[in-house]
Coordinates of C-alpha atoms in Angstrom, one line a residue:
M867 CA 11.5 -20.7 -9.0
H868 CA 13.9 -18.2 -7.4
V869 CA 14.5 -16.9 -11.0
L870 CA 10.8 -16.1 -11.4
T871 CA 10.7 -14.4 -8.0
A872 CA 13.7 -12.3 -8.7
L873 CA 12.1 -11.2 -12.2
G874 CA 9.7 -9.2 -9.8
A875 CA 12.9 -7.0 -9.0
A876 CA 13.5 -6.4 -12.6
L877 CA 10.0 -5.6 -13.1
G878 CA 9.9 -3.1 -10.2
I879 CA 12.8 -1.2 -11.7
W880 CA 11.2 -1.2 -15.0
A881 CA 8.0 0.2 -13.7
I882 CA 10.1 3.0 -12.1
I883 CA 11.8 3.8 -15.3
L884 CA 8.6 3.9 -17.3
T885 CA 7.2 6.2 -14.8
Y886 CA 10.1 8.5 -15.0
D887 CA 9.8 8.5 -18.7
G888 CA 6.1 9.5 -18.5
Y889 CA 4.6 5.9 -19.5
F890 CA 2.2 5.9 -16.7
Q891 CA -0.2 3.3 -18.1
W892 CA 2.7 1.0 -19.0
A893 CA 4.3 1.3 -15.8
L894 CA 0.8 0.0 -14.2
W895 CA 0.9 -2.8 -16.6
V896 CA 4.5 -3.8 -15.4
M897 CA 3.5 -3.4 -11.8
A898 CA 0.5 -5.7 -12.5
G899 CA 3.0 -8.2 -13.8
S900 CA 5.1 -8.1 -10.7
V901 CA 1.9 -8.6 -8.7
F902 CA 1.0 -11.9 -10.8
I903 CA 4.5 -13.1 -10.1
D904 CA 4.0 -12.4 -6.3
A905 CA 0.8 -14.3 -6.4
V906 CA 2.0 -17.4 -7.9
D907 CA 5.7 -17.9 -7.1
G908 CA 5.4 -18.9 -3.4
T909 CA 2.8 -21.7 -4.2
L910 CA 5.1 -23.0 -7.1
A911 CA 8.1 -23.0 -4.8
R912 CA 6.3 -24.9 -2.1
S913 CA 5.1 -27.4 -4.4
L914 CA 8.7 -27.9 -5.9
N915 CA 10.5 -27.8 -2.5
V916 CA 12.7 -25.2 -3.6
S917 CA 13.8 -24.4 -0.2
E918 CA 15.5 -28.0 -0.1
V919 CA 16.7 -28.0 -3.7
V920 CA 18.2 -24.6 -3.3
P921 CA 19.0 -24.1 0.5
S922 CA 21.5 -21.4 0.0
I923 CA 18.9 -18.9 -1.2
D924 CA 16.4 -17.5 1.3
G925 CA 13.3 -17.3 -0.7
A926 CA 11.2 -15.6 2.0
R927 CA 13.9 -12.9 2.3
M928 CA 14.1 -12.3 -1.4
D929 CA 10.3 -12.0 -1.6
N930 CA 10.2 -9.3 1.0
I931 CA 12.9 -7.3 -0.5
I932 CA 11.2 -7.4 -4.0
D933 CA 7.7 -6.7 -2.4
F934 CA 9.1 -3.7 -0.9
V935 CA 10.3 -2.4 -4.3
T936 CA 7.0 -3.6 -6.3
W937 CA 4.4 -2.8 -3.7
T938 CA 6.0 0.2 -2.2
V939 CA 8.8 2.1 -4.0
A940 CA 7.4 1.9 -7.5
P941 CA 3.9 2.8 -6.7
L942 CA 4.9 5.7 -4.4
F943 CA 7.2 7.0 -7.1
W944 CA 4.2 6.6 -9.6
A945 CA 2.2 8.7 -7.1
Y946 CA 4.8 11.5 -7.2
A947 CA 5.0 11.7 -11.0
A948 CA 1.4 11.0 -11.9
L949 CA -0.6 12.4 -9.0
H950 CA 2.0 15.2 -7.9
I951 CA 1.7 14.0 -4.3
P952 CA 4.1 15.8 -2.0
A953 CA 7.3 14.1 -1.7
W954 CA 7.3 14.3 2.2
V955 CA 3.9 12.4 2.1
L956 CA 5.4 9.5 0.1
M957 CA 8.4 9.4 2.4
V958 CA 6.2 8.9 5.5
C959 CA 4.5 6.0 3.4
A960 CA 7.9 4.5 2.6
F961 CA 9.1 4.9 6.2
S962 CA 6.0 3.0 7.6
S963 CA 6.2 0.2 4.9
I964 CA 9.9 -0.7 5.7
F965 CA 8.8 -1.3 9.5
G966 CA 5.8 -3.5 8.2
F967 CA 7.9 -5.5 6.0
S968 CA 10.6 -6.1 8.6
H969 CA 8.3 -6.7 11.5
T970 CA 8.7 -10.2 12.8
R971 CA 5.0 -10.8 13.0
A972 CA 4.2 -9.0 9.6
K973 CA 2.7 -12.3 8.8
T974 CA 1.1 -14.0 11.7
T975 CA 1.0 -17.6 12.6
D976 CA -2.7 -18.0 11.7
N977 CA -2.0 -16.4 8.2
F978 CA -3.1 -12.8 8.5
F979 CA -1.2 -9.6 7.8
L980 CA -0.5 -7.5 10.9
G981 CA -1.0 -4.1 10.0
F982 CA -1.9 -2.5 6.6
P983 CA -0.1 -4.7 4.2
S984 CA 1.3 -1.9 1.9
Y985 CA -1.1 -2.3 -1.0
W986 CA 0.2 0.9 -2.3
N987 CA -0.1 0.3 -5.9
I988 CA -3.8 -0.4 -5.6
V989 CA -4.5 2.7 -3.4
V990 CA -2.6 5.1 -5.7
F991 CA -4.1 3.8 -8.6
Y992 CA -7.7 4.5 -7.2
L993 CA -6.4 8.0 -6.0
F994 CA -5.8 8.4 -9.8
L995 CA -9.1 7.0 -11.0
L996 CA -11.1 9.0 -8.6
N997 CA -9.2 12.2 -9.5
L998 CA -9.1 13.4 -5.9
P999 CA -7.6 16.6 -4.9
I1000 CA -3.9 16.4 -3.9
P1001 CA -4.5 17.3 -0.3
F1002 CA -7.2 14.6 0.1
S1003 CA -5.3 12.0 -1.6
S1004 CA -2.3 12.9 0.7
G1005 CA -4.7 12.4 3.7
V1006 CA -5.7 9.0 2.6
L1007 CA -2.0 7.8 2.0
L1008 CA -1.1 9.1 5.4
L1009 CA -4.0 7.3 6.9
F1010 CA -3.0 3.9 5.4
A1011 CA 0.7 4.6 6.5
V1012 CA -0.6 4.9 10.0
G1013 CA -2.4 1.7 9.6
T1014 CA 0.8 0.0 9.0
F1015 CA 1.5 0.3 12.6
L1016 CA -1.7 -0.7 14.0
P1017 CA -2.1 -4.2 15.7
V1018 CA -5.0 -5.1 13.3
K1019 CA -5.0 -8.3 11.3
F1020 CA -5.8 -8.1 7.7
V1021 CA -6.8 -11.2 5.5
Y1022 CA -4.0 -12.8 3.6
P1023 CA -6.1 -13.6 0.5
T1024 CA -4.4 -17.0 -0.5
K1025 CA -3.7 -18.2 3.0
T1026 CA -6.3 -16.8 5.6
A1027 CA -8.4 -20.0 6.3
R1028 CA -11.7 -18.3 7.0
L1029 CA -13.9 -17.6 4.0
K1030 CA -11.0 -18.5 1.9
P1031 CA -12.9 -19.8 -1.1
L1032 CA -15.1 -16.7 -1.2
T1033 CA -12.0 -14.4 -0.8
I1034 CA -10.2 -15.9 -3.7
T1035 CA -13.3 -15.8 -5.9
F1036 CA -13.9 -12.3 -5.3
G1037 CA -10.2 -11.5 -5.6
I1038 CA -10.1 -13.1 -9.1
I1039 CA -13.2 -10.8 -10.1
F1040 CA -11.3 -7.8 -8.6
S1041 CA -8.3 -8.6 -10.4
L1042 CA -9.9 -8.8 -13.7
Q1043 CA -11.5 -5.4 -12.9
L1044 CA -8.3 -3.8 -12.1
L1045 CA -6.8 -5.2 -15.5
L1046 CA -9.8 -3.5 -17.3
L1047 CA -9.3 -0.3 -15.3
I1048 CA -5.6 -0.3 -16.5
Y1049 CA -6.7 -0.9 -20.0
F1050 CA -9.3 1.9 -20.0
F1051 CA -7.0 4.1 -17.8
E1052 CA -8.2 7.7 -18.1
D1053 CA -11.3 6.8 -19.8
A1054 CA -12.4 4.0 -17.3
P1055 CA -16.2 3.9 -17.0
S1056 CA -17.6 5.1 -13.8
L1057 CA -19.5 2.0 -13.3
L1058 CA -16.5 -0.3 -13.5
I1059 CA -14.6 1.9 -11.0
Y1060 CA -17.2 2.1 -8.4
S1061 CA -18.5 -1.6 -8.8
S1062 CA -14.9 -2.5 -8.3
F1063 CA -15.0 -1.1 -4.7
L1064 CA -17.0 -4.1 -3.6
Y1065 CA -14.0 -6.2 -3.0
P1066 CA -12.1 -3.5 -1.0
V1067 CA -15.1 -3.2 1.1
Y1068 CA -15.5 -7.1 1.5
Y1069 CA -11.7 -7.2 2.3
F1070 CA -11.8 -4.5 5.1
G1071 CA -15.1 -5.6 6.4
V1072 CA -14.0 -9.3 6.7
S1073 CA -10.7 -8.4 8.2
F1074 CA -12.2 -6.2 10.9
Y1075 CA -14.9 -8.7 11.5
L1076 CA -12.4 -11.4 12.1
N1077 CA -10.6 -9.1 14.5
L1078 CA -13.6 -8.7 16.6
K1079 CA -14.6 -12.4 16.3
P1080 CA -11.4 -14.5 16.1
V1081 CA -11.6 -18.3 15.9

């Protein structure tokens, strides 16, 4: 299973190379592949007791390193190439993300993310789909960068117990919508774009609600 996890690193580099070569849509497909691996490798590893079979490899550390590449470096580089976001804005985002990934409580004991969980690939893709002005897009990115440092819990979709079945169901629908949006890319229908916002609204709404009304 460590091989499957490590494949995410290769996909992250591939996405950066595709972005550099101007294949922006293909880069998104590759990033989507890395997200899929990230979604399933942990569950598979636990079911196969990989930590006991291969104790010399720290799967959690490997996962964090790869996540920084696939969820932060690759999408921020994509934003620079495809959206022409100023480099300093992306540097601030990367700066904030590394603190988020290295925080000892980035994933809390009650299975939440602490602070904005660096969903940069989703954020920059929506900035592209909405064709927002560069200054406005930069402001959105900086806002999320600040969110990385906030002591606010965000739902961990596959682990947070509260409303987990509903979160996963909506998450699957949202994932299918994202795949369709990547497929249509520049020609994505407005109805598909705006209807896909239902899950982010649900996600942030539930996260903030659970912060106000903890178990």
